Coordinates of C-alpha atoms in Angstrom, one line a residue:
M1 CA -70.5 47.1 26.1
A2 CA -71.6 43.5 26.0
P3 CA -68.7 40.9 26.5
K4 CA -67.8 39.0 23.5
V5 CA -67.3 35.3 23.3
L6 CA -65.5 33.2 20.5
V7 CA -66.5 29.5 19.9
S8 CA -63.7 28.1 18.2
D9 CA -64.8 24.4 18.5
A10 CA -68.2 22.4 17.8
L11 CA -70.6 23.5 20.4
S12 CA -74.2 22.8 20.5
E13 CA -76.5 25.6 19.1
T14 CA -78.3 25.6 22.4
A15 CA -74.9 26.4 24.1
V16 CA -74.3 29.1 21.7
Q17 CA -77.9 30.3 22.3
I18 CA -77.2 30.7 26.2
F19 CA -74.4 33.2 25.6
R20 CA -77.1 35.2 23.2
D21 CA -79.9 35.0 25.8
R22 CA -77.7 36.3 28.6
G23 CA -76.6 39.3 26.6
I24 CA -73.2 38.2 25.3
E25 CA -72.1 38.8 21.8
V26 CA -70.9 35.4 20.3
D27 CA -69.2 34.4 17.1
F28 CA -69.7 30.7 16.5
D29 CA -66.7 29.6 14.3
P30 CA -66.3 25.8 14.8
D31 CA -63.3 25.3 12.4
L32 CA -61.4 28.3 13.5
G33 CA -59.7 26.3 16.2
K34 CA -58.1 24.0 13.8
D35 CA -56.0 26.9 11.9
K36 CA -53.8 28.5 14.6
D37 CA -52.8 31.5 12.5
K38 CA -56.4 32.5 11.8
L39 CA -57.1 32.1 15.5
I40 CA -54.1 34.1 16.4
A41 CA -55.3 36.6 14.0
A42 CA -58.9 36.8 15.6
I43 CA -58.7 36.1 19.2
G44 CA -57.6 39.8 20.2
K45 CA -61.3 41.3 20.1
Y46 CA -62.7 38.6 22.4
D47 CA -63.4 38.4 26.0
G48 CA -64.0 34.7 26.3
L49 CA -63.1 31.7 24.2
A50 CA -65.2 28.5 24.3
I51 CA -63.4 25.4 23.0
R52 CA -63.5 21.5 23.1
S53 CA -60.3 19.7 22.2
A54 CA -59.6 20.8 18.8
T55 CA -58.3 24.5 19.6
K56 CA -54.8 24.7 21.0
V57 CA -54.6 27.6 23.1
T58 CA -50.6 28.1 23.3
E59 CA -48.7 31.0 24.7
K60 CA -48.5 32.6 21.2
V61 CA -52.5 32.6 21.1
L62 CA -52.5 34.0 24.4
E63 CA -50.3 36.8 23.5
A64 CA -52.5 37.8 20.8
A65 CA -55.4 37.9 23.3
T66 CA -55.3 41.3 24.3
N67 CA -58.8 41.4 25.9
L68 CA -59.3 37.7 26.9
K69 CA -60.6 36.9 30.3
V70 CA -61.7 33.3 30.3
V71 CA -61.1 30.3 28.4
G72 CA -63.8 27.7 29.0
R73 CA -63.3 23.9 28.0
A74 CA -66.5 22.0 27.2
G75 CA -65.1 18.7 29.1
I76 CA -62.6 17.7 31.8
G77 CA -59.0 17.6 29.9
V78 CA -57.3 21.1 29.4
D79 CA -54.0 19.4 27.9
N80 CA -54.7 21.8 25.0
V81 CA -54.4 24.9 26.9
D82 CA -51.2 26.4 28.4
I83 CA -52.3 26.9 31.9
H84 CA -49.2 28.4 33.2
A85 CA -49.1 30.8 30.3
A86 CA -52.9 31.6 31.0
S87 CA -52.2 32.3 34.5
K88 CA -49.5 34.7 33.9
K89 CA -51.7 36.4 31.4
G90 CA -54.5 36.7 34.2
V91 CA -56.8 34.5 32.0
I92 CA -59.0 32.1 33.9
V93 CA -59.5 28.7 32.6
M94 CA -62.5 26.7 33.4
N95 CA -63.5 23.2 32.4
T96 CA -66.6 21.3 33.0
P97 CA -65.3 18.1 35.1
F98 CA -68.9 16.8 35.9
G99 CA -70.8 16.9 32.5
N100 CA -69.1 13.7 31.1
S101 CA -68.4 11.7 34.4
I102 CA -71.0 9.3 34.1
T103 CA -70.5 8.6 30.4
T104 CA -66.6 8.3 30.8
A105 CA -67.1 5.9 33.9
E106 CA -69.8 3.8 31.7
H107 CA -67.0 3.7 28.6
A108 CA -64.4 2.5 31.4
I109 CA -66.9 -0.2 32.3
S110 CA -67.6 -1.1 28.9
M111 CA -64.1 -1.5 28.1
M112 CA -63.7 -3.8 30.7
M113 CA -66.5 -6.0 30.0
A114 CA -65.4 -5.9 26.0
V115 CA -61.6 -7.1 27.0
A116 CA -62.9 -9.7 29.7
R117 CA -64.9 -11.4 26.9
Q118 CA -63.0 -10.5 23.8
I119 CA -66.2 -9.2 22.4
P120 CA -64.7 -6.9 19.5
E121 CA -62.6 -10.0 18.2
A122 CA -65.7 -12.2 18.4
N123 CA -67.6 -9.6 16.8
A124 CA -65.3 -9.2 14.0
S125 CA -65.0 -13.1 13.5
T126 CA -68.8 -13.5 13.4
H127 CA -69.2 -11.0 10.8
A128 CA -66.6 -12.7 8.8
G129 CA -68.5 -15.9 8.6
K130 CA -66.9 -17.8 11.2
W131 CA -68.4 -19.8 14.4
E132 CA -65.3 -19.8 16.6
K133 CA -67.1 -20.3 19.8
S134 CA -64.3 -22.2 21.3
R135 CA -61.7 -19.7 20.5
F136 CA -63.0 -16.8 22.5
M137 CA -62.9 -17.9 26.2
G138 CA -63.4 -15.0 28.8
V139 CA -63.4 -14.2 32.2
E140 CA -66.2 -13.2 34.8
L141 CA -65.9 -9.9 36.4
T142 CA -67.8 -11.3 39.5
G143 CA -65.3 -11.8 42.3
K144 CA -62.6 -10.1 40.6
T145 CA -60.3 -7.4 42.1
L146 CA -60.5 -4.2 40.5
G147 CA -57.7 -1.7 40.8
L148 CA -58.4 2.1 40.6
I149 CA -55.5 4.2 39.9
G150 CA -57.4 7.5 40.9
C151 CA -60.5 7.5 42.7
G152 CA -61.8 11.2 42.0
N153 CA -65.1 12.1 40.4
I154 CA -65.0 9.5 37.5
G155 CA -62.9 7.0 39.4
S156 CA -65.6 6.9 42.1
I157 CA -68.4 6.3 39.8
V158 CA -66.3 3.3 38.5
A159 CA -65.8 1.9 41.7
D160 CA -69.7 2.2 42.2
R161 CA -70.7 0.4 39.2
A162 CA -67.9 -2.3 39.8
I163 CA -69.1 -3.1 43.2
G164 CA -72.7 -3.5 41.8
L165 CA -71.0 -6.0 39.5
K166 CA -69.7 -7.8 42.8
M167 CA -66.0 -7.2 42.3
K168 CA -63.8 -5.9 45.0
V169 CA -62.2 -2.6 44.5
L170 CA -58.7 -1.4 45.4
A171 CA -58.2 2.1 45.2
Y172 CA -54.5 4.2 44.8
D173 CA -55.3 8.0 45.3
P174 CA -53.1 10.4 47.7
F175 CA -56.1 12.6 47.7
L176 CA -58.6 9.8 49.0
S177 CA -59.3 10.1 52.8
E178 CA -60.0 7.0 54.7
E179 CA -63.3 8.1 55.5
R180 CA -64.3 8.8 51.7
A181 CA -62.8 5.3 51.1
D182 CA -65.1 3.8 53.6
K183 CA -68.2 5.7 52.0
L184 CA -67.4 4.4 48.6
G185 CA -66.6 1.0 49.9
V186 CA -63.2 0.6 48.4
H187 CA -59.9 -0.4 50.0
K188 CA -57.4 2.4 50.1
V189 CA -53.8 0.8 49.2
E190 CA -50.3 2.1 47.8
L191 CA -49.5 1.7 44.3
D192 CA -47.5 -1.4 44.6
E193 CA -49.9 -3.4 46.4
L194 CA -52.7 -2.4 43.8
L195 CA -50.4 -3.9 41.3
K196 CA -49.6 -6.9 43.1
R197 CA -53.3 -7.7 43.6
A198 CA -55.5 -6.3 40.9
D199 CA -57.1 -8.7 38.4
F200 CA -58.2 -5.4 36.4
I201 CA -56.3 -1.9 36.4
T202 CA -58.4 1.1 35.3
L203 CA -56.9 4.6 35.3
H204 CA -58.7 7.6 36.3
V205 CA -55.9 10.5 36.5
P206 CA -55.2 13.7 34.9
M207 CA -51.8 13.8 33.0
T208 CA -49.2 15.9 35.1
E209 CA -45.5 15.4 36.1
K210 CA -46.5 13.1 38.8
T211 CA -48.9 10.8 36.8
A212 CA -47.0 10.7 33.5
N213 CA -46.0 7.1 32.7
I214 CA -47.4 5.8 36.0
L215 CA -47.6 2.4 34.5
S216 CA -44.0 2.4 33.5
R217 CA -42.1 -0.8 32.4
E218 CA -41.0 -1.0 35.9
N219 CA -44.4 -1.0 37.4
L220 CA -46.0 -3.2 34.7
A221 CA -43.4 -6.0 35.8
K222 CA -45.1 -5.7 39.3
T223 CA -48.5 -6.6 38.0
K224 CA -50.2 -9.7 38.5
K225 CA -50.0 -12.3 35.7
G226 CA -52.9 -12.0 33.6
V227 CA -54.1 -8.6 34.7
R228 CA -56.3 -6.4 32.1
I229 CA -55.5 -3.1 32.0
V230 CA -58.2 -0.1 30.7
N231 CA -57.1 3.3 30.2
C232 CA -60.1 5.9 29.3
A233 CA -58.3 8.8 31.0
R234 CA -55.3 10.1 29.4
G235 CA -52.4 9.2 26.9
G236 CA -49.3 8.8 28.4
L237 CA -50.3 7.4 31.6
V238 CA -48.9 3.9 30.4
D239 CA -45.8 3.2 28.8
E240 CA -47.6 1.8 25.7
A241 CA -44.5 0.0 24.1
A242 CA -43.6 -1.9 27.5
L243 CA -47.3 -2.8 27.5
A244 CA -47.0 -4.2 23.9
E245 CA -44.4 -6.5 25.0
M246 CA -46.0 -7.9 28.0
L247 CA -49.2 -8.6 26.1
K248 CA -47.2 -10.5 23.6
S249 CA -45.3 -12.4 26.4
G250 CA -48.7 -13.2 27.9
H251 CA -48.1 -11.5 31.3
V252 CA -50.9 -9.0 30.5
A253 CA -53.8 -10.7 29.3
G254 CA -55.6 -8.0 27.6
A255 CA -56.0 -4.2 27.5
A256 CA -58.5 -1.8 26.4
F257 CA -57.3 1.9 25.5
D258 CA -59.6 4.9 24.6
V259 CA -56.7 7.2 24.7
F260 CA -53.1 7.2 23.6
A261 CA -49.7 9.2 23.7
E262 CA -50.0 10.8 20.3
E263 CA -53.5 11.5 19.1
P264 CA -55.1 11.2 16.7
A265 CA -53.7 7.8 16.7
K266 CA -53.1 6.7 13.2
E267 CA -50.5 4.1 14.1
N268 CA -49.5 2.6 17.7
V269 CA -47.9 -0.4 19.1
L270 CA -51.0 -1.6 20.5
F271 CA -52.9 -1.9 17.4
N272 CA -53.7 -5.1 15.9
L273 CA -52.3 -7.0 18.9
P274 CA -54.8 -10.0 20.0
N275 CA -57.2 -9.1 22.8
V276 CA -56.3 -5.4 22.8
V277 CA -59.6 -3.4 22.4
C278 CA -59.0 0.3 21.1
T279 CA -61.3 3.2 20.5
P280 CA -60.8 6.8 19.0
H281 CA -61.2 8.6 22.4
L282 CA -64.8 8.2 22.8
G283 CA -64.9 8.6 26.6
A284 CA -67.3 11.6 26.4
S285 CA -68.9 10.7 23.2
T286 CA -72.5 10.4 24.1
T287 CA -75.4 12.7 23.1
E288 CA -76.1 13.8 26.8
A289 CA -72.5 14.2 27.9
Q290 CA -71.6 16.5 24.7
E291 CA -74.8 18.5 25.4
N292 CA -74.0 18.5 29.2
V293 CA -70.4 20.1 29.1
A294 CA -71.5 22.6 26.4
L295 CA -74.3 23.8 28.1
Q296 CA -72.1 23.6 31.3
V297 CA -69.3 25.6 30.1
A298 CA -71.7 28.3 28.4
E299 CA -73.3 29.0 31.9
Q300 CA -69.9 29.0 33.6
M301 CA -68.6 31.6 31.2
A302 CA -71.5 33.8 31.0
D303 CA -71.5 33.9 34.9
Y304 CA -67.9 34.8 35.2
L305 CA -68.1 37.6 32.5
L306 CA -71.6 38.9 34.1
T307 CA -71.2 38.5 37.6
G308 CA -67.7 37.5 38.5
A309 CA -68.9 34.2 39.5
V310 CA -66.2 31.3 39.1
T311 CA -66.9 27.9 39.0
N312 CA -64.5 24.9 38.0
A313 CA -61.6 27.1 37.3
I314 CA -58.2 25.3 37.1
N315 CA -55.9 28.4 38.1
M316 CA -58.1 30.3 40.5
P317 CA -60.3 29.8 43.5
S318 CA -63.9 29.0 42.7
I319 CA -66.3 31.8 43.6
T320 CA -70.2 31.1 43.5
A321 CA -72.5 34.2 42.3
E322 CA -73.7 34.3 46.0
E323 CA -70.2 34.5 47.3
A324 CA -69.5 36.9 44.7
K325 CA -72.0 39.2 46.0
V326 CA -71.4 39.0 49.5
M327 CA -67.4 38.9 49.1
G328 CA -67.3 41.7 46.6
P329 CA -66.7 44.5 49.1
W330 CA -64.2 42.0 51.0
I331 CA -62.2 41.2 47.9
A332 CA -62.1 44.9 47.3
L333 CA -60.8 45.3 50.8
A334 CA -58.2 42.5 50.2
G335 CA -57.1 44.4 46.9
H336 CA -56.7 47.7 48.6
L337 CA -54.7 46.6 51.7
G338 CA -52.4 44.7 49.1
S339 CA -52.1 47.9 47.0
F340 CA -51.4 50.1 49.9
A341 CA -48.5 47.8 51.0
G342 CA -47.1 47.7 47.5
Q343 CA -47.2 51.4 46.9
M344 CA -45.6 51.9 50.3
T345 CA -42.8 49.1 49.8
D346 CA -39.7 50.2 47.6
E347 CA -37.6 47.2 48.5
P348 CA -37.7 43.4 47.4
I349 CA -40.4 41.8 49.1
K350 CA -39.7 38.2 51.0
A351 CA -43.0 37.4 52.4
I352 CA -46.5 38.0 52.6
N353 CA -48.5 37.3 55.6
I354 CA -52.3 37.4 55.7
L355 CA -54.6 37.4 58.8
H356 CA -58.4 36.7 58.4
D357 CA -60.4 37.4 61.5
G358 CA -64.1 36.7 62.2
V359 CA -66.3 36.9 59.5
A360 CA -63.3 37.2 57.0
A361 CA -62.1 33.7 58.5
E362 CA -65.5 32.0 57.1
M363 CA -65.1 33.3 53.7
N364 CA -63.5 32.0 50.7
I365 CA -59.9 32.5 52.0
A366 CA -58.1 31.5 48.7
A367 CA -60.0 34.1 46.8
L368 CA -59.2 36.9 49.2
N369 CA -55.8 35.9 49.6
A370 CA -55.4 36.3 45.5
A371 CA -56.8 39.7 45.7
A372 CA -54.4 40.9 48.3
I373 CA -51.5 39.5 46.5
A374 CA -52.7 41.0 43.6
G375 CA -52.9 44.2 45.0
V376 CA -49.4 44.1 46.2
M377 CA -47.9 43.0 43.0
K378 CA -49.6 45.5 40.8
E379 CA -47.3 48.3 41.7
A380 CA -44.7 46.6 40.0
N381 CA -46.8 45.1 37.1
P382 CA -50.2 46.7 36.6
A383 CA -51.5 44.0 34.4
I384 CA -51.2 41.3 37.3
N385 CA -54.7 40.1 38.6
M386 CA -56.0 37.5 40.9
V387 CA -55.3 34.7 38.5
S388 CA -51.7 35.7 37.4
A389 CA -50.7 37.1 41.1
P390 CA -50.0 34.0 43.0
I391 CA -47.9 32.2 40.0
V392 CA -45.9 35.6 39.7
A393 CA -45.3 35.7 43.5
K394 CA -44.0 32.2 43.4
E395 CA -41.8 32.8 40.7
R396 CA -40.3 35.6 42.7
G397 CA -39.5 33.5 45.8
I398 CA -42.1 35.4 47.8
A399 CA -43.2 33.3 50.9
M400 CA -46.7 33.2 51.6
S401 CA -48.5 32.3 54.9
T402 CA -52.4 32.8 55.9
T403 CA -53.7 32.5 59.4
T404 CA -57.5 32.5 60.3
Q405 CA -59.1 33.4 63.8
G406 CA -62.4 33.9 65.3
K407 CA -63.8 37.4 66.1
S408 CA -61.1 39.0 68.3
G409 CA -62.1 42.6 68.4
A410 CA -64.8 45.3 68.0
F411 CA -65.3 44.4 64.3
D412 CA -67.1 41.5 63.2
G413 CA -64.2 40.8 61.0
Y414 CA -61.3 42.1 59.6
I415 CA -57.9 41.5 57.2
K416 CA -54.8 42.1 58.1
L417 CA -51.9 42.1 55.6
T418 CA -48.2 42.1 56.4
V419 CA -45.2 42.6 53.8
V420 CA -41.8 41.7 54.9
T421 CA -38.7 42.7 53.5
D422 CA -34.9 42.8 54.6
K423 CA -35.4 46.1 56.1
R424 CA -38.7 46.1 57.5
E425 CA -42.4 44.6 58.2
R426 CA -45.2 46.8 57.2
S427 CA -48.6 45.8 58.4
I428 CA -52.2 47.4 57.5
A429 CA -55.8 46.2 58.5
G430 CA -59.1 47.0 57.1
T431 CA -62.6 45.8 57.5
V432 CA -66.0 46.3 55.6
F433 CA -68.5 48.5 57.2
S434 CA -72.5 47.8 57.1
D435 CA -72.7 50.2 54.3
G436 CA -70.5 47.7 52.0
K437 CA -67.6 50.1 51.9
P438 CA -64.1 49.0 52.8
R439 CA -62.1 50.6 55.5
F440 CA -58.6 50.8 56.7
I441 CA -58.9 50.3 60.4
Q442 CA -54.8 49.9 61.3
I443 CA -51.9 51.3 60.0
K444 CA -48.2 50.8 61.6
G445 CA -50.2 49.6 64.7
I446 CA -52.1 52.8 64.8
N447 CA -55.7 52.8 64.9
I448 CA -57.7 54.6 62.1
D449 CA -60.9 55.0 60.4
A450 CA -60.1 55.5 56.8
E451 CA -62.2 55.2 53.5
I452 CA -60.2 54.2 50.5
G453 CA -60.3 57.3 47.9
E454 CA -59.0 57.5 44.4
H455 CA -56.4 59.9 45.2
M456 CA -55.0 60.2 48.7
L457 CA -51.8 61.4 50.5
Y458 CA -50.2 59.6 53.4
T459 CA -47.9 60.8 55.9
T460 CA -46.1 59.9 59.3
N461 CA -44.9 62.1 61.7
K462 CA -44.5 63.1 65.4
D463 CA -47.8 64.5 66.9
V464 CA -46.7 68.0 67.1
P465 CA -48.5 71.4 66.3
G466 CA -48.5 72.6 62.7
I467 CA -48.8 69.4 60.8
I468 CA -52.4 70.0 59.7
G469 CA -51.6 73.5 58.9
A470 CA -48.6 72.9 57.0
L471 CA -50.4 70.2 54.9
G472 CA -53.3 72.7 54.2
A473 CA -50.9 75.6 53.2
T474 CA -48.8 73.4 51.1
M475 CA -51.7 71.8 49.1
G476 CA -53.4 75.4 49.0
S477 CA -50.3 76.8 47.2
H478 CA -50.4 74.4 44.5
G479 CA -54.1 74.6 43.9
V480 CA -54.8 70.9 45.0
N481 CA -58.1 70.8 46.9
I482 CA -58.7 68.6 49.9
A483 CA -61.8 66.8 50.0
N484 CA -61.4 65.3 53.3
F485 CA -58.9 64.2 56.1
T486 CA -58.3 61.4 58.6
L487 CA -55.8 61.5 61.6
G488 CA -54.4 58.8 63.8
R489 CA -51.9 58.6 66.4
T490 CA -50.7 56.4 69.3
G491 CA -51.0 59.3 71.8
P492 CA -49.9 63.2 72.3
G493 CA -46.4 63.7 70.9
A494 CA -45.8 60.2 69.8
N495 CA -46.2 58.7 66.4
A496 CA -49.2 59.9 64.1
I497 CA -50.2 59.4 60.6
A498 CA -52.2 61.6 58.3
I499 CA -54.3 60.6 55.5
L500 CA -55.6 63.3 52.9
Y501 CA -58.2 62.7 50.2
L502 CA -57.3 64.8 47.1
D503 CA -59.5 65.7 44.1
Q504 CA -56.7 65.0 41.8
P505 CA -53.3 63.0 41.6
I506 CA -50.5 64.8 43.8
P507 CA -47.9 66.8 41.7
E508 CA -44.2 65.7 42.5
A509 CA -43.6 69.4 43.6
V510 CA -46.1 69.1 46.5
V511 CA -44.2 65.8 47.9
A512 CA -40.9 67.6 47.5
E513 CA -42.2 70.7 49.3
L514 CA -43.6 68.7 52.3
K515 CA -40.6 66.5 52.6
A516 CA -38.4 69.7 52.5
T517 CA -40.2 71.1 55.7
G518 CA -38.6 68.5 58.0
L519 CA -42.0 67.7 59.9
F520 CA -42.6 64.4 58.0
Q521 CA -41.1 61.0 58.4
Q522 CA -43.1 59.8 55.1
V523 CA -44.8 61.7 52.7
R524 CA -46.4 59.1 50.0
P525 CA -48.8 59.6 47.4
L526 CA -51.4 56.7 46.9
E527 CA -53.6 55.9 44.0
F528 CA -56.4 53.4 44.3
E529 CA -58.9 52.1 41.9
V530 CA -62.3 52.9 43.5
A531 CA -65.8 51.4 42.1

């Protein structure tokens, strides 16, 4: 059955057609996102939801989205999506961070020029029939110092344009390396130094707990007298009331805002103040940007729904279509390793440690880890997937560690997963053979070559005569057919394991009877999802 996508905000017809051309059933209802009750009533039958900023993907919407796998936001901001709730639900949230970058950066530069030369006020005055040439005295940008708060995708474009205008550029960004700063031609500084030195300050950070109110009253007081402040990023980054006071006092010479703490902004303390330029969230409002982000989100969602490729996801590691093909068997292996450990573990898990060796260490480690964690957690909650598993594990206080190493054994690469509880550590390793099939290669330190089957029985025992006979006789007496089996041991008379591949789920009576023989230390039925 073809995946179904709902487009609940205005997207271009070309973008909608992308879904159709790729065999995805799509319903285009651009006004639905504005009615949360209708959206909740409709969302249950869709695999994907394509939105802009009008649709609010709340926890209640997600609760009703019983089939939803992906939310695609045409644009960079995902403030209108409950990311935490989506992650717990196992829904991937994608955005399009690059489609409107140039447009937003250009708007920031335009706003900076507008406030520097008081263009909106001069325009209104001239239209009113006044000729107040001496009233509108501006400042040049050349030679001035621009302070960037955030130097990521959009911030770096603003930096490039500002350097072209012969401005000196400072950047505060904890994630900006010195090498990257040198390449961009900006000087990396701490926030206090930026506030003290900048003639213009422009913000280019997302709205998070750490960035909220980053230009607080206290930080605004640290700015250079006569500074001009531009915000085309997100509302809530600046204390608007404090800024209004400093504009009135003259400490801040001007401000240009495209975003506000509350939107739509019908009233705001900054409105009607002299030399304050305001626009209604137009950062991404160009024909080119709107088309770019719409096409990009349609392609991304289609890729995921049809091939499993993950691009620009907020809550999951990205996996390209090429990676998805190569990594598919390895992701399946990681999930099977986690599933084995989860099914074998009855007590609370304290830690999950994952080792990636050889070729596995060169792959998308975050995606492999997510699959392994999901496998572990599914025993307790079958609804968990690669998106939700890391969130749930963190909430449960499970410590995570990852180690990578070069090829160290007979295999080109392998993954070893260790689950730690208060009572024990349990390890299992696996690899992918040349036939593309995952295999278990070590359990409890015992080397083994075991394919993964849908219905398996795992036993541990001492290596003594009669084990295989007991297993066969018990299965036969209950009408359970053994399709295949694999054995492993540390040595004659030492610790041994047996894995039986069965044609059906194992009845509890079989497990009870095997335990009653006294031959086995462990008898555990295992079930795996096998493609």
